Amino acid sequence: EAGVVQSPRYKIIEKKQPVAFWCNPISGHNTLYWYRQNLGQGPELLIRYENEEAVDDSQLPKDRFSAERLKGVDSTLKIQPAELGDSAVYLCASGGSRRGDTGELFFGEGSRLTVL
Amino acid sequence: EDQVTQSPEALRLQEGESSSLNCSYTVSGLRGLFWYRQDPGKGPEFLFTLYSAGEEKEKERLKATLTKKESFLHITAPKPEDSATYLCAAGGSQGNLIFGKGTKLSVKP
């Protein structure tokens, strides 16, 4: 079975440019997460979806970040405009629908963003 | 404020030298303590879930334990392939997951 698929794996842009990341979760997983991981740090939650509903977006910088999850499957995370401090790895994860499985997440390989 | 702290930040071991990694947490309404392994350039890979104090889980050379305030990841007779960053995460009452910064383990042959 395919795991969580993310693209692109790497992206280099200049500041003030837009960028978008795409995630395809594991089939049947209704929970999808976007995390940001800075070098030497643990992942930090940006947004969590239950099906197509964003149930936790309290840590998403809404002035420049946006996300959507179409039909409760694929998701896109967008940054516009990007700032130097946005350089990080953006991780997508999905989880099963059973209660109590909220911590057993399956992560993609991440999208590494470098803002120059 | 919910918080997860891991120590040490980095650990170097010789092959076969057993040790432990620590994860202390302050989380209201804990809904599980989770351990992940992360290799360079990869996403975290799930290892264990612990739900209650006294619980233990084992997988090959790894054993995770849980108390009311902390969790330990014991590594017995490690091999070079165990080298990775080990992340601890606590499940909060709101369904969120709070990660620590991780412990980078290096095992030398």
Short mmCIF file of N, CA and C in Angstrom, two decimals, chain B residues 2-107:
data_model
loop_
_atom_site.label_atom_id
_atom_site.label_comp_id
_atom_site.label_asym_id
_atom_site.label_seq_id
_atom_site.Cartn_x
_atom_site.Cartn_y
_atom_site.Cartn_z
N ASP B 2 0.96 23.11 27.59
CA ASP B 2 1.44 21.76 27.30
C ASP B 2 2.88 21.80 26.79
N GLN B 3 3.70 20.89 27.31
CA GLN B 3 5.11 20.93 26.94
C GLN B 3 5.71 19.53 26.99
N VAL B 4 6.63 19.27 26.05
CA VAL B 4 7.35 18.00 26.01
C VAL B 4 8.84 18.32 25.89
N THR B 5 9.64 17.76 26.79
CA THR B 5 11.08 18.04 26.82
C THR B 5 11.85 16.73 26.73
N GLN B 6 12.78 16.66 25.80
CA GLN B 6 13.58 15.46 25.64
C GLN B 6 15.03 15.70 26.02
N SER B 7 15.65 14.68 26.59
CA SER B 7 17.07 14.76 26.94
C SER B 7 17.71 13.39 26.81
N PRO B 8 19.03 13.36 26.49
CA PRO B 8 19.82 14.50 26.07
C PRO B 8 19.47 14.92 24.64
N GLU B 9 20.01 16.05 24.19
CA GLU B 9 19.78 16.48 22.81
C GLU B 9 20.50 15.55 21.84
N ALA B 10 21.69 15.07 22.24
CA ALA B 10 22.46 14.16 21.40
C ALA B 10 23.12 13.12 22.29
N LEU B 11 23.28 11.92 21.74
CA LEU B 11 23.85 10.82 22.48
C LEU B 11 24.70 9.98 21.55
N ARG B 12 25.96 9.79 21.94
CA ARG B 12 26.86 8.96 21.15
C ARG B 12 27.16 7.69 21.94
N LEU B 13 26.94 6.55 21.31
CA LEU B 13 27.18 5.27 21.96
C LEU B 13 28.08 4.40 21.10
N GLN B 14 28.79 3.52 21.75
CA GLN B 14 29.50 2.49 21.03
C GLN B 14 28.52 1.33 20.78
N GLU B 15 28.73 0.62 19.72
CA GLU B 15 27.89 -0.53 19.43
C GLU B 15 27.88 -1.47 20.63
N GLY B 16 26.68 -1.86 21.07
CA GLY B 16 26.56 -2.74 22.23
C GLY B 16 26.42 -2.04 23.56
N GLU B 17 26.60 -0.70 23.58
CA GLU B 17 26.52 0.07 24.82
C GLU B 17 25.09 0.52 25.06
N SER B 18 24.41 -0.08 26.00
CA SER B 18 23.01 0.23 26.28
C SER B 18 22.85 1.58 26.96
N SER B 19 21.70 2.24 26.72
CA SER B 19 21.43 3.53 27.34
C SER B 19 19.94 3.82 27.28
N SER B 20 19.56 5.00 27.79
CA SER B 20 18.15 5.40 27.80
C SER B 20 18.00 6.84 27.38
N LEU B 21 16.89 7.13 26.70
CA LEU B 21 16.52 8.48 26.32
C LEU B 21 15.31 8.87 27.17
N ASN B 22 15.28 10.16 27.56
CA ASN B 22 14.23 10.62 28.45
C ASN B 22 13.27 11.58 27.75
N CYS B 23 12.02 11.48 28.11
CA CYS B 23 10.99 12.40 27.62
C CYS B 23 10.11 12.79 28.80
N SER B 24 10.18 14.04 29.22
CA SER B 24 9.31 14.50 30.29
C SER B 24 8.20 15.36 29.70
N TYR B 25 7.02 15.27 30.26
CA TYR B 25 5.89 15.96 29.65
C TYR B 25 5.01 16.63 30.70
N THR B 26 4.43 17.73 30.28
CA THR B 26 3.41 18.42 31.08
C THR B 26 2.25 18.66 30.14
N VAL B 27 1.28 17.79 30.17
CA VAL B 27 0.15 17.84 29.23
C VAL B 27 -1.12 17.56 30.01
N SER B 28 -2.07 18.44 29.87
CA SER B 28 -3.34 18.22 30.56
C SER B 28 -4.18 17.24 29.74
N GLY B 29 -4.77 16.29 30.44
CA GLY B 29 -5.62 15.33 29.76
C GLY B 29 -4.86 14.48 28.76
N LEU B 30 -3.71 13.93 29.20
CA LEU B 30 -2.86 13.14 28.29
C LEU B 30 -3.66 12.02 27.63
N ARG B 31 -3.57 11.97 26.31
CA ARG B 31 -4.23 10.91 25.56
C ARG B 31 -3.19 10.10 24.81
N GLY B 32 -2.19 9.66 25.52
CA GLY B 32 -1.19 8.80 24.90
C GLY B 32 0.15 9.48 24.77
N LEU B 33 1.20 8.68 24.88
CA LEU B 33 2.57 9.14 24.71
C LEU B 33 3.14 8.32 23.56
N PHE B 34 3.74 9.00 22.59
CA PHE B 34 4.13 8.33 21.34
C PHE B 34 5.61 8.54 21.08
N TRP B 35 6.25 7.49 20.57
CA TRP B 35 7.65 7.58 20.16
C TRP B 35 7.75 7.37 18.65
N TYR B 36 8.59 8.22 18.05
CA TYR B 36 8.85 8.13 16.61
C TYR B 36 10.35 8.09 16.38
N ARG B 37 10.72 7.50 15.25
CA ARG B 37 12.10 7.52 14.79
C ARG B 37 12.16 8.33 13.51
N GLN B 38 13.17 9.20 13.37
CA GLN B 38 13.31 10.00 12.15
C GLN B 38 14.73 9.87 11.62
N ASP B 39 14.83 9.36 10.40
CA ASP B 39 16.11 9.29 9.72
C ASP B 39 16.33 10.57 8.92
N PRO B 40 17.59 10.94 8.65
CA PRO B 40 17.86 12.19 7.91
C PRO B 40 17.13 12.23 6.57
N GLY B 41 16.47 13.34 6.32
CA GLY B 41 15.77 13.52 5.05
C GLY B 41 14.47 12.76 4.92
N LYS B 42 14.01 12.17 6.02
CA LYS B 42 12.77 11.40 6.00
C LYS B 42 11.77 11.97 7.00
N GLY B 43 10.51 11.56 6.84
CA GLY B 43 9.52 11.91 7.83
C GLY B 43 9.61 10.97 9.02
N PRO B 44 9.07 11.37 10.17
CA PRO B 44 9.07 10.49 11.34
C PRO B 44 8.32 9.19 11.07
N GLU B 45 8.82 8.12 11.71
CA GLU B 45 8.21 6.80 11.57
C GLU B 45 7.74 6.35 12.95
N PHE B 46 6.47 5.99 13.04
CA PHE B 46 5.87 5.62 14.32
C PHE B 46 6.52 4.36 14.89
N LEU B 47 6.79 4.40 16.22
CA LEU B 47 7.36 3.25 16.93
C LEU B 47 6.38 2.67 17.95
N PHE B 48 6.00 3.49 18.95
CA PHE B 48 5.21 2.98 20.07
C PHE B 48 4.13 3.97 20.49
N THR B 49 3.08 3.41 21.12
CA THR B 49 2.09 4.19 21.85
C THR B 49 2.01 3.65 23.28
N LEU B 50 2.03 4.55 24.25
CA LEU B 50 1.85 4.19 25.66
C LEU B 50 0.68 5.00 26.19
N TYR B 51 -0.23 4.35 26.91
CA TYR B 51 -1.43 5.05 27.36
C TYR B 51 -1.50 5.27 28.87
N SER B 52 -0.86 4.40 29.65
CA SER B 52 -1.02 4.54 31.10
C SER B 52 0.30 4.25 31.80
N ALA B 53 0.46 4.88 32.98
CA ALA B 53 1.67 4.69 33.77
C ALA B 53 1.87 3.23 34.07
N GLY B 54 3.12 2.78 33.91
CA GLY B 54 3.45 1.39 34.14
C GLY B 54 3.46 0.55 32.87
N GLU B 55 2.93 1.11 31.81
CA GLU B 55 2.86 0.37 30.56
C GLU B 55 4.23 0.31 29.90
N GLU B 56 4.55 -0.80 29.24
CA GLU B 56 5.80 -0.99 28.54
C GLU B 56 5.51 -1.57 27.16
N LYS B 57 6.31 -1.17 26.18
CA LYS B 57 6.21 -1.74 24.84
C LYS B 57 7.62 -2.04 24.35
N GLU B 58 7.80 -3.12 23.60
CA GLU B 58 9.11 -3.50 23.10
C GLU B 58 9.08 -3.78 21.61
N LYS B 59 10.20 -3.45 20.98
CA LYS B 59 10.37 -3.74 19.56
C LYS B 59 11.85 -3.90 19.31
N GLU B 60 12.26 -5.11 19.03
CA GLU B 60 13.68 -5.43 18.80
C GLU B 60 14.51 -4.93 19.97
N ARG B 61 15.44 -4.01 19.75
CA ARG B 61 16.33 -3.54 20.81
C ARG B 61 15.76 -2.36 21.59
N LEU B 62 14.56 -1.96 21.29
CA LEU B 62 13.94 -0.79 21.92
C LEU B 62 12.84 -1.20 22.89
N LYS B 63 12.82 -0.52 24.05
CA LYS B 63 11.72 -0.70 24.99
C LYS B 63 11.32 0.66 25.52
N ALA B 64 10.03 0.96 25.42
CA ALA B 64 9.49 2.23 25.91
C ALA B 64 8.70 1.99 27.18
N THR B 65 8.89 2.90 28.15
CA THR B 65 8.16 2.82 29.41
C THR B 65 7.55 4.18 29.72
N LEU B 66 6.54 4.17 30.60
CA LEU B 66 5.81 5.40 30.90
C LEU B 66 5.52 5.50 32.40
N THR B 67 5.79 6.71 32.95
CA THR B 67 5.36 7.03 34.30
C THR B 67 4.39 8.21 34.19
N LYS B 68 3.97 8.75 35.32
CA LYS B 68 3.01 9.85 35.29
C LYS B 68 3.61 11.16 34.78
N LYS B 69 4.95 11.24 34.76
CA LYS B 69 5.57 12.50 34.36
C LYS B 69 6.57 12.36 33.22
N GLU B 70 6.99 11.11 32.93
CA GLU B 70 8.00 10.96 31.90
C GLU B 70 7.94 9.59 31.25
N SER B 71 8.63 9.52 30.13
CA SER B 71 8.74 8.25 29.42
C SER B 71 10.21 8.04 29.09
N PHE B 72 10.60 6.78 29.04
CA PHE B 72 11.96 6.43 28.70
C PHE B 72 11.96 5.50 27.49
N LEU B 73 12.95 5.71 26.65
CA LEU B 73 13.18 4.78 25.54
C LEU B 73 14.53 4.11 25.80
N HIS B 74 14.47 2.85 26.18
CA HIS B 74 15.67 2.10 26.51
C HIS B 74 16.18 1.41 25.25
N ILE B 75 17.48 1.53 25.01
CA ILE B 75 18.09 0.89 23.85
C ILE B 75 19.11 -0.12 24.36
N THR B 76 18.87 -1.37 24.08
CA THR B 76 19.73 -2.44 24.57
C THR B 76 20.64 -2.93 23.45
N ALA B 77 21.95 -2.95 23.73
CA ALA B 77 22.95 -3.41 22.76
C ALA B 77 22.71 -2.82 21.39
N PRO B 78 22.74 -1.48 21.27
CA PRO B 78 22.43 -0.85 19.99
C PRO B 78 23.42 -1.20 18.89
N LYS B 79 22.91 -1.10 17.66
CA LYS B 79 23.72 -1.31 16.46
C LYS B 79 23.77 0.00 15.67
N PRO B 80 24.75 0.13 14.76
CA PRO B 80 24.84 1.37 13.98
C PRO B 80 23.54 1.73 13.27
N GLU B 81 22.77 0.75 12.85
CA GLU B 81 21.51 1.04 12.15
C GLU B 81 20.45 1.64 13.07
N ASP B 82 20.69 1.68 14.36
CA ASP B 82 19.77 2.35 15.29
C ASP B 82 20.01 3.86 15.33
N SER B 83 21.05 4.32 14.66
CA SER B 83 21.35 5.74 14.61
C SER B 83 20.21 6.49 13.92
N ALA B 84 19.68 7.49 14.60
CA ALA B 84 18.55 8.27 14.09
C ALA B 84 18.21 9.32 15.15
N THR B 85 17.25 10.15 14.84
CA THR B 85 16.68 11.05 15.84
C THR B 85 15.39 10.43 16.36
N TYR B 86 15.28 10.35 17.67
CA TYR B 86 14.09 9.76 18.29
C TYR B 86 13.24 10.88 18.87
N LEU B 87 12.01 10.93 18.41
CA LEU B 87 11.07 11.98 18.81
C LEU B 87 10.01 11.41 19.75
N CYS B 88 9.71 12.17 20.76
CA CYS B 88 8.64 11.84 21.69
C CYS B 88 7.50 12.83 21.45
N ALA B 89 6.27 12.36 21.54
CA ALA B 89 5.12 13.24 21.35
C ALA B 89 4.02 12.87 22.34
N ALA B 90 3.36 13.88 22.88
CA ALA B 90 2.26 13.66 23.82
C ALA B 90 0.95 14.07 23.18
N GLY B 91 -0.05 13.23 23.32
CA GLY B 91 -1.37 13.53 22.79
C GLY B 91 -2.15 14.36 23.80
N GLY B 92 -2.61 15.54 23.38
CA GLY B 92 -3.35 16.41 24.27
C GLY B 92 -4.85 16.13 24.24
N SER B 93 -5.55 16.77 25.16
CA SER B 93 -6.99 16.53 25.30
C SER B 93 -7.80 17.03 24.11
N GLN B 94 -7.22 17.94 23.33
CA GLN B 94 -7.92 18.49 22.17
C GLN B 94 -7.66 17.69 20.90
N GLY B 95 -7.01 16.55 21.03
CA GLY B 95 -6.69 15.75 19.86
C GLY B 95 -5.40 16.20 19.19
N ASN B 96 -4.70 17.15 19.80
CA ASN B 96 -3.44 17.60 19.21
C ASN B 96 -2.28 16.72 19.65
N LEU B 97 -1.15 16.88 18.99
CA LEU B 97 0.04 16.09 19.27
C LEU B 97 1.20 17.06 19.46
N ILE B 98 1.82 17.04 20.65
CA ILE B 98 2.92 17.97 20.96
C ILE B 98 4.22 17.19 20.93
N PHE B 99 5.12 17.58 20.02
CA PHE B 99 6.40 16.90 19.86
C PHE B 99 7.48 17.57 20.69
N GLY B 100 8.43 16.75 21.16
CA GLY B 100 9.66 17.28 21.71
C GLY B 100 10.64 17.57 20.58
N LYS B 101 11.83 18.07 20.95
CA LYS B 101 12.82 18.44 19.93
C LYS B 101 13.61 17.23 19.44
N GLY B 102 13.52 16.13 20.18
CA GLY B 102 14.19 14.92 19.74
C GLY B 102 15.56 14.72 20.37
N THR B 103 16.00 13.46 20.35
CA THR B 103 17.35 13.09 20.76
C THR B 103 18.02 12.45 19.56
N LYS B 104 19.16 13.02 19.17
CA LYS B 104 19.90 12.48 18.03
C LYS B 104 20.87 11.42 18.54
N LEU B 105 20.63 10.18 18.16
CA LEU B 105 21.43 9.07 18.60
C LEU B 105 22.41 8.65 17.51
N SER B 106 23.67 8.52 17.89
CA SER B 106 24.71 8.01 16.98
C SER B 106 25.32 6.78 17.62
N VAL B 107 25.36 5.68 16.89
CA VAL B 107 25.94 4.45 17.38
C VAL B 107 27.14 4.10 16.50
#
